Amino acid sequence: MTRPFALASLLLLPALLGLSATLASAAAFWALWALTLTVHGWSCGWVRNRLNGYWRMTANVLLATTWGSCAHLGAQALAFGPSTDLGAYLALIGMQCVLLEHEGLFATNQRRARLELFALSAGLLVAITLLRLLLGSNIAILAPTGFILLGLLLAGWQARTQRRKPH
């Protein structure tokens, strides 16, 4: 993933920490997130070549809020109980769509960057969720535990990548 997409990827952090308490909520969020980003990128492809400047950004925001609202309504229609936990996090998807479109992630030559973003988010979500489940206590489902586990995962990743670099 390239540097410009890092800011928009940070919007995934609250969901990583808040929804990773159970595997069902983590999987439901990731599926809705990936579907919304994919549909938004596809629909912005139609707009990208037809509008310029202010109108393109306005259309981008309208499409992002539309697809985010559709994801929220779809989650409510499929499973109302678990969807109440997803509400605030699904609202962040629209903002992430706008930022990623603005940074060019949905351009046709960025297919690999999109796949890396999807794989990285799924990997982090699964890793934090499994670590929380392995800990198994009531403390593990709290958000600070998610911060600690995310910090440990990122430290391990950094140590692994620095070990590969020759000095």
Short mmCIF file of N, CA, C and O in Angstrom, two decimals, residues 44-145:
data_model
loop_
_atom_site.label_atom_id
_atom_site.label_comp_id
_atom_site.label_asym_id
_atom_site.label_seq_id
_atom_site.Cartn_x
_atom_site.Cartn_y
_atom_site.Cartn_z
N CYS A 44 -18.04 5.49 -8.89
CA CYS A 44 -17.24 6.71 -9.13
C CYS A 44 -16.51 6.64 -10.47
O CYS A 44 -16.14 7.68 -11.02
N GLY A 45 -16.29 5.46 -10.98
CA GLY A 45 -15.68 5.32 -12.30
C GLY A 45 -16.54 5.96 -13.38
O GLY A 45 -16.02 6.53 -14.34
N TRP A 46 -17.84 5.89 -13.23
CA TRP A 46 -18.74 6.54 -14.19
C TRP A 46 -18.66 8.05 -14.08
O TRP A 46 -18.74 8.77 -15.06
N VAL A 47 -18.50 8.53 -12.85
CA VAL A 47 -18.51 9.97 -12.60
C VAL A 47 -17.16 10.60 -12.91
O VAL A 47 -17.08 11.74 -13.37
N ARG A 48 -16.09 9.86 -12.66
CA ARG A 48 -14.73 10.39 -12.74
C ARG A 48 -14.43 11.05 -14.08
O ARG A 48 -13.81 12.11 -14.13
N ASN A 49 -14.86 10.47 -15.16
CA ASN A 49 -14.54 10.99 -16.49
C ASN A 49 -15.54 12.03 -17.00
O ASN A 49 -15.30 12.67 -18.00
N ARG A 50 -16.65 12.17 -16.32
CA ARG A 50 -17.70 13.06 -16.80
C ARG A 50 -17.77 14.39 -16.06
O ARG A 50 -18.34 15.34 -16.57
N LEU A 51 -17.22 14.45 -14.85
CA LEU A 51 -17.29 15.67 -14.05
C LEU A 51 -15.89 16.13 -13.68
O LEU A 51 -14.95 15.33 -13.62
N ASN A 52 -15.76 17.41 -13.37
CA ASN A 52 -14.47 17.97 -12.97
C ASN A 52 -14.60 18.72 -11.66
O ASN A 52 -15.66 19.24 -11.33
N GLY A 53 -13.50 18.78 -10.93
CA GLY A 53 -13.36 19.62 -9.75
C GLY A 53 -14.43 19.46 -8.70
O GLY A 53 -14.65 18.40 -8.13
N TYR A 54 -15.12 20.58 -8.44
CA TYR A 54 -16.12 20.66 -7.37
C TYR A 54 -17.23 19.65 -7.59
O TYR A 54 -17.68 19.00 -6.64
N TRP A 55 -17.70 19.51 -8.81
CA TRP A 55 -18.83 18.60 -9.09
C TRP A 55 -18.42 17.15 -8.91
O TRP A 55 -19.23 16.32 -8.47
N ARG A 56 -17.19 16.81 -9.22
CA ARG A 56 -16.73 15.45 -9.01
C ARG A 56 -16.68 15.12 -7.52
O ARG A 56 -17.10 14.05 -7.09
N MET A 57 -16.19 16.09 -6.72
CA MET A 57 -16.13 15.87 -5.27
C MET A 57 -17.54 15.78 -4.67
O MET A 57 -17.80 14.95 -3.80
N THR A 58 -18.44 16.62 -5.16
CA THR A 58 -19.82 16.58 -4.68
C THR A 58 -20.47 15.23 -5.00
O THR A 58 -21.12 14.63 -4.15
N ALA A 59 -20.27 14.77 -6.21
CA ALA A 59 -20.81 13.46 -6.60
C ALA A 59 -20.17 12.34 -5.78
O ALA A 59 -20.84 11.38 -5.38
N ASN A 60 -18.88 12.47 -5.51
CA ASN A 60 -18.17 11.48 -4.70
C ASN A 60 -18.77 11.40 -3.30
O ASN A 60 -19.03 10.30 -2.78
N VAL A 61 -19.02 12.55 -2.69
CA VAL A 61 -19.60 12.57 -1.35
C VAL A 61 -21.02 11.99 -1.36
O VAL A 61 -21.39 11.21 -0.48
N LEU A 62 -21.81 12.38 -2.36
CA LEU A 62 -23.17 11.86 -2.45
C LEU A 62 -23.20 10.35 -2.66
O LEU A 62 -24.00 9.64 -2.06
N LEU A 63 -22.32 9.85 -3.52
CA LEU A 63 -22.25 8.41 -3.74
C LEU A 63 -21.78 7.68 -2.49
O LEU A 63 -22.31 6.61 -2.14
N ALA A 64 -20.80 8.24 -1.79
CA ALA A 64 -20.29 7.60 -0.58
C ALA A 64 -21.37 7.52 0.51
O ALA A 64 -21.53 6.48 1.15
N THR A 65 -22.09 8.60 0.69
CA THR A 65 -23.14 8.57 1.71
C THR A 65 -24.29 7.65 1.30
O THR A 65 -24.88 6.98 2.15
N THR A 66 -24.58 7.61 0.01
CA THR A 66 -25.63 6.72 -0.48
C THR A 66 -25.26 5.26 -0.23
O THR A 66 -26.06 4.49 0.31
N TRP A 67 -24.05 4.87 -0.63
CA TRP A 67 -23.66 3.47 -0.47
C TRP A 67 -23.46 3.11 1.00
O TRP A 67 -23.76 1.98 1.41
N GLY A 68 -22.97 4.05 1.80
CA GLY A 68 -22.86 3.80 3.24
C GLY A 68 -24.22 3.60 3.89
O GLY A 68 -24.40 2.72 4.74
N SER A 69 -25.20 4.41 3.48
CA SER A 69 -26.56 4.26 4.00
C SER A 69 -27.18 2.95 3.54
O SER A 69 -27.89 2.28 4.31
N CYS A 70 -26.93 2.58 2.29
CA CYS A 70 -27.45 1.30 1.79
C CYS A 70 -26.84 0.12 2.56
O CYS A 70 -27.54 -0.85 2.86
N ALA A 71 -25.55 0.21 2.88
CA ALA A 71 -24.91 -0.85 3.67
C ALA A 71 -25.53 -0.94 5.06
O ALA A 71 -25.79 -2.04 5.56
N HIS A 72 -25.80 0.21 5.66
CA HIS A 72 -26.42 0.23 6.98
C HIS A 72 -27.84 -0.35 6.93
O HIS A 72 -28.22 -1.15 7.80
N LEU A 73 -28.62 0.03 5.93
CA LEU A 73 -29.97 -0.51 5.79
C LEU A 73 -29.95 -2.00 5.50
O LEU A 73 -30.79 -2.75 6.00
N GLY A 74 -29.00 -2.43 4.68
CA GLY A 74 -28.86 -3.86 4.40
C GLY A 74 -28.51 -4.65 5.65
O GLY A 74 -29.04 -5.75 5.87
N ALA A 75 -27.63 -4.09 6.48
CA ALA A 75 -27.27 -4.77 7.73
C ALA A 75 -28.47 -4.85 8.67
O ALA A 75 -28.67 -5.86 9.33
N GLN A 76 -29.26 -3.79 8.70
CA GLN A 76 -30.45 -3.81 9.55
C GLN A 76 -31.48 -4.81 9.03
O GLN A 76 -32.15 -5.48 9.81
N ALA A 77 -31.61 -4.92 7.72
CA ALA A 77 -32.58 -5.85 7.15
C ALA A 77 -32.17 -7.30 7.39
O ALA A 77 -33.02 -8.16 7.63
N LEU A 78 -30.88 -7.58 7.32
CA LEU A 78 -30.42 -8.96 7.48
C LEU A 78 -30.37 -9.40 8.93
O LEU A 78 -30.72 -10.53 9.25
N ALA A 79 -29.90 -8.53 9.80
CA ALA A 79 -29.79 -8.90 11.22
C ALA A 79 -29.83 -7.63 12.05
O ALA A 79 -28.81 -6.95 12.20
N PHE A 80 -30.99 -7.30 12.57
CA PHE A 80 -31.13 -6.03 13.27
C PHE A 80 -30.31 -5.95 14.55
O PHE A 80 -29.67 -4.95 14.82
N GLY A 81 -30.28 -7.00 15.33
CA GLY A 81 -29.57 -6.98 16.61
C GLY A 81 -28.09 -6.67 16.45
O GLY A 81 -27.58 -5.71 17.02
N PRO A 82 -27.36 -7.48 15.68
CA PRO A 82 -25.94 -7.20 15.50
C PRO A 82 -25.65 -5.91 14.73
O PRO A 82 -24.59 -5.33 14.87
N SER A 83 -26.60 -5.45 13.92
CA SER A 83 -26.34 -4.24 13.13
C SER A 83 -26.30 -2.98 13.97
O SER A 83 -25.76 -1.97 13.54
N THR A 84 -26.86 -3.02 15.18
CA THR A 84 -26.81 -1.84 16.03
C THR A 84 -25.38 -1.53 16.45
O THR A 84 -25.03 -0.38 16.66
N ASP A 85 -24.55 -2.55 16.57
CA ASP A 85 -23.14 -2.34 16.91
C ASP A 85 -22.36 -1.76 15.73
O ASP A 85 -21.36 -1.09 15.92
N LEU A 86 -22.81 -2.02 14.52
CA LEU A 86 -22.09 -1.59 13.33
C LEU A 86 -22.38 -0.14 12.93
O LEU A 86 -21.64 0.43 12.15
N GLY A 87 -23.44 0.45 13.45
CA GLY A 87 -23.92 1.74 12.99
C GLY A 87 -22.88 2.84 12.90
O GLY A 87 -22.69 3.45 11.85
N ALA A 88 -22.19 3.11 13.98
CA ALA A 88 -21.21 4.20 13.98
C ALA A 88 -20.03 3.88 13.08
O ALA A 88 -19.47 4.78 12.44
N TYR A 89 -19.67 2.63 12.99
CA TYR A 89 -18.52 2.26 12.17
C TYR A 89 -18.86 2.30 10.68
O TYR A 89 -18.01 2.60 9.86
N LEU A 90 -20.11 1.98 10.35
CA LEU A 90 -20.52 2.06 8.95
C LEU A 90 -20.55 3.50 8.46
O LEU A 90 -20.35 3.76 7.28
N ALA A 91 -20.79 4.44 9.35
CA ALA A 91 -20.76 5.85 8.96
C ALA A 91 -19.35 6.27 8.55
O ALA A 91 -19.19 7.14 7.69
N LEU A 92 -18.33 5.67 9.13
CA LEU A 92 -16.96 6.00 8.77
C LEU A 92 -16.57 5.48 7.39
O LEU A 92 -15.63 5.97 6.78
N ILE A 93 -17.30 4.49 6.90
CA ILE A 93 -16.99 3.93 5.58
C ILE A 93 -17.18 5.00 4.50
O ILE A 93 -16.38 5.10 3.58
N GLY A 94 -18.24 5.80 4.62
CA GLY A 94 -18.48 6.86 3.64
C GLY A 94 -17.33 7.84 3.58
O GLY A 94 -16.88 8.22 2.50
N MET A 95 -16.84 8.24 4.74
CA MET A 95 -15.70 9.16 4.76
C MET A 95 -14.46 8.51 4.17
O MET A 95 -13.69 9.15 3.45
N GLN A 96 -14.27 7.25 4.46
CA GLN A 96 -13.12 6.54 3.91
C GLN A 96 -13.23 6.42 2.39
O GLN A 96 -12.24 6.56 1.69
N CYS A 97 -14.44 6.21 1.88
CA CYS A 97 -14.64 6.15 0.43
C CYS A 97 -14.26 7.48 -0.22
O CYS A 97 -13.60 7.50 -1.26
N VAL A 98 -14.67 8.58 0.39
CA VAL A 98 -14.36 9.90 -0.17
C VAL A 98 -12.86 10.12 -0.20
O VAL A 98 -12.29 10.57 -1.20
N LEU A 99 -12.18 9.81 0.90
CA LEU A 99 -10.73 10.01 0.96
C LEU A 99 -9.99 9.10 -0.03
O LEU A 99 -9.05 9.55 -0.69
N LEU A 100 -10.40 7.86 -0.12
CA LEU A 100 -9.73 6.94 -1.04
C LEU A 100 -9.96 7.32 -2.50
O LEU A 100 -9.06 7.19 -3.33
N GLU A 101 -11.15 7.82 -2.83
CA GLU A 101 -11.40 8.29 -4.19
C GLU A 101 -10.57 9.54 -4.48
O GLU A 101 -9.99 9.68 -5.56
N HIS A 102 -10.48 10.41 -3.51
CA HIS A 102 -9.70 11.64 -3.69
C HIS A 102 -8.21 11.33 -3.89
O HIS A 102 -7.53 12.01 -4.65
N GLU A 103 -7.72 10.29 -3.22
CA GLU A 103 -6.32 9.90 -3.35
C GLU A 103 -6.06 9.01 -4.57
O GLU A 103 -4.93 8.68 -4.85
N GLY A 104 -7.12 8.58 -5.25
CA GLY A 104 -6.95 7.83 -6.50
C GLY A 104 -6.91 6.33 -6.36
O GLY A 104 -6.45 5.63 -7.27
N LEU A 105 -7.38 5.78 -5.26
CA LEU A 105 -7.34 4.32 -5.08
C LEU A 105 -8.25 3.59 -6.06
O LEU A 105 -7.98 2.47 -6.45
N PHE A 106 -9.32 4.24 -6.49
CA PHE A 106 -10.28 3.57 -7.35
C PHE A 106 -9.97 3.73 -8.83
O PHE A 106 -10.76 3.32 -9.68
N ALA A 107 -8.83 4.33 -9.16
CA ALA A 107 -8.41 4.42 -10.56
C ALA A 107 -8.11 3.01 -11.07
O ALA A 107 -7.80 2.10 -10.31
N THR A 108 -8.19 2.84 -12.37
CA THR A 108 -8.04 1.50 -12.94
C THR A 108 -6.64 0.93 -12.74
O THR A 108 -6.48 -0.28 -12.68
N ASN A 109 -5.63 1.78 -12.61
CA ASN A 109 -4.26 1.27 -12.45
C ASN A 109 -3.92 0.97 -10.99
O ASN A 109 -2.79 0.62 -10.69
N GLN A 110 -4.85 1.09 -10.07
CA GLN A 110 -4.60 0.86 -8.64
C GLN A 110 -5.24 -0.44 -8.13
O GLN A 110 -5.52 -0.56 -6.95
N ARG A 111 -5.45 -1.39 -9.00
CA ARG A 111 -6.09 -2.65 -8.60
C ARG A 111 -5.28 -3.38 -7.53
O ARG A 111 -5.83 -3.90 -6.57
N ARG A 112 -3.97 -3.39 -7.68
CA ARG A 112 -3.12 -4.08 -6.71
C ARG A 112 -3.18 -3.39 -5.34
O ARG A 112 -3.23 -4.04 -4.31
N ALA A 113 -3.21 -2.05 -5.33
CA ALA A 113 -3.30 -1.31 -4.06
C ALA A 113 -4.63 -1.59 -3.37
O ALA A 113 -4.68 -1.71 -2.14
N ARG A 114 -5.71 -1.72 -4.14
CA ARG A 114 -7.01 -2.06 -3.55
C ARG A 114 -6.98 -3.45 -2.93
O ARG A 114 -7.46 -3.66 -1.82
N LEU A 115 -6.41 -4.40 -3.64
CA LEU A 115 -6.31 -5.76 -3.11
C LEU A 115 -5.44 -5.80 -1.85
O LEU A 115 -5.76 -6.52 -0.90
N GLU A 116 -4.36 -5.03 -1.83
CA GLU A 116 -3.51 -4.98 -0.65
C GLU A 116 -4.27 -4.38 0.54
O GLU A 116 -4.14 -4.86 1.66
N LEU A 117 -5.06 -3.34 0.28
CA LEU A 117 -5.85 -2.73 1.34
C LEU A 117 -6.88 -3.72 1.88
O LEU A 117 -7.04 -3.85 3.10
N PHE A 118 -7.57 -4.43 1.00
CA PHE A 118 -8.56 -5.41 1.44
C PHE A 118 -7.89 -6.54 2.23
O PHE A 118 -8.39 -6.97 3.27
N ALA A 119 -6.76 -7.03 1.74
CA ALA A 119 -6.06 -8.13 2.41
C ALA A 119 -5.50 -7.69 3.76
O ALA A 119 -5.60 -8.41 4.75
N LEU A 120 -4.92 -6.50 3.81
CA LEU A 120 -4.35 -6.00 5.06
C LEU A 120 -5.44 -5.78 6.11
O LEU A 120 -5.28 -6.16 7.27
N SER A 121 -6.55 -5.21 5.69
CA SER A 121 -7.63 -4.97 6.65
C SER A 121 -8.22 -6.30 7.14
O SER A 121 -8.50 -6.45 8.33
N ALA A 122 -8.40 -7.24 6.25
CA ALA A 122 -8.93 -8.55 6.66
C ALA A 122 -7.95 -9.26 7.59
O ALA A 122 -8.34 -9.84 8.60
N GLY A 123 -6.68 -9.20 7.25
CA GLY A 123 -5.67 -9.84 8.10
C GLY A 123 -5.61 -9.25 9.49
O GLY A 123 -5.55 -9.98 10.49
N LEU A 124 -5.61 -7.91 9.58
CA LEU A 124 -5.58 -7.26 10.89
C LEU A 124 -6.84 -7.57 11.69
O LEU A 124 -6.78 -7.84 12.89
N LEU A 125 -7.98 -7.54 11.02
CA LEU A 125 -9.25 -7.80 11.72
C LEU A 125 -9.29 -9.23 12.24
O LEU A 125 -9.68 -9.47 13.39
N VAL A 126 -8.87 -10.18 11.43
CA VAL A 126 -8.86 -11.58 11.87
C VAL A 126 -7.83 -11.80 12.98
O VAL A 126 -8.12 -12.48 13.97
N ALA A 127 -6.65 -11.20 12.84
CA ALA A 127 -5.61 -11.39 13.85
C ALA A 127 -6.03 -10.83 15.20
O ALA A 127 -5.89 -11.51 16.23
N ILE A 128 -6.57 -9.62 15.22
CA ILE A 128 -6.99 -9.03 16.49
C ILE A 128 -8.16 -9.81 17.08
O ILE A 128 -8.22 -10.07 18.28
N THR A 129 -9.10 -10.23 16.23
CA THR A 129 -10.24 -10.99 16.72
C THR A 129 -9.80 -12.33 17.31
O THR A 129 -10.26 -12.72 18.39
N LEU A 130 -8.93 -13.03 16.61
CA LEU A 130 -8.47 -14.32 17.13
C LEU A 130 -7.66 -14.16 18.41
O LEU A 130 -7.78 -14.98 19.33
N LEU A 131 -6.84 -13.11 18.48
CA LEU A 131 -6.09 -12.88 19.72
C LEU A 131 -7.03 -12.59 20.88
O LEU A 131 -6.82 -13.07 22.00
N ARG A 132 -8.07 -11.82 20.62
CA ARG A 132 -9.05 -11.55 21.68
C ARG A 132 -9.78 -12.81 22.10
O ARG A 132 -10.04 -13.02 23.29
N LEU A 133 -10.11 -13.66 21.14
CA LEU A 133 -10.80 -14.91 21.47
C LEU A 133 -9.88 -15.86 22.23
O LEU A 133 -10.33 -16.59 23.12
N LEU A 134 -8.60 -15.88 21.87
CA LEU A 134 -7.66 -16.74 22.57
C LEU A 134 -7.42 -16.28 24.01
O LEU A 134 -7.23 -17.10 24.90
N LEU A 135 -7.45 -14.96 24.23
CA LEU A 135 -7.33 -14.47 25.60
C LEU A 135 -8.53 -14.87 26.42
O LEU A 135 -8.41 -15.20 27.59
N GLY A 136 -9.72 -14.80 25.81
CA GLY A 136 -10.92 -15.36 26.38
C GLY A 136 -11.50 -14.73 27.62
O GLY A 136 -12.51 -15.19 28.12
N SER A 137 -10.95 -13.71 28.16
CA SER A 137 -11.52 -13.13 29.37
C SER A 137 -12.39 -11.93 29.02
O SER A 137 -12.44 -11.48 27.88
N ASN A 138 -13.08 -11.41 30.03
CA ASN A 138 -13.91 -10.22 29.81
C ASN A 138 -13.08 -8.99 29.52
O ASN A 138 -13.54 -8.05 28.89
N ILE A 139 -11.84 -8.97 29.98
CA ILE A 139 -10.96 -7.83 29.72
C ILE A 139 -10.61 -7.76 28.24
O ILE A 139 -10.43 -6.68 27.69
N ALA A 140 -10.53 -8.89 27.57
CA ALA A 140 -10.11 -8.93 26.17
C ALA A 140 -11.11 -8.29 25.24
O ALA A 140 -10.76 -7.91 24.13
N ILE A 141 -12.36 -8.14 25.65
CA ILE A 141 -13.33 -7.56 24.74
C ILE A 141 -13.39 -6.03 24.85
O ILE A 141 -14.09 -5.39 24.07
N LEU A 142 -12.66 -5.44 25.76
CA LEU A 142 -12.65 -4.00 25.90
C LEU A 142 -11.76 -3.36 24.84
O LEU A 142 -10.79 -3.96 24.37
N ALA A 143 -12.07 -2.13 24.46
CA ALA A 143 -11.32 -1.43 23.41
C ALA A 143 -9.85 -1.23 23.76
O ALA A 143 -9.00 -1.36 22.87
N PRO A 144 -9.45 -0.92 25.02
CA PRO A 144 -8.01 -0.78 25.29
C PRO A 144 -7.22 -2.04 24.99
O PRO A 144 -6.07 -1.97 24.59
N THR A 145 -7.83 -3.19 25.19
CA THR A 145 -7.15 -4.44 24.84
C THR A 145 -6.90 -4.50 23.35
O THR A 145 -5.85 -4.98 22.91
#
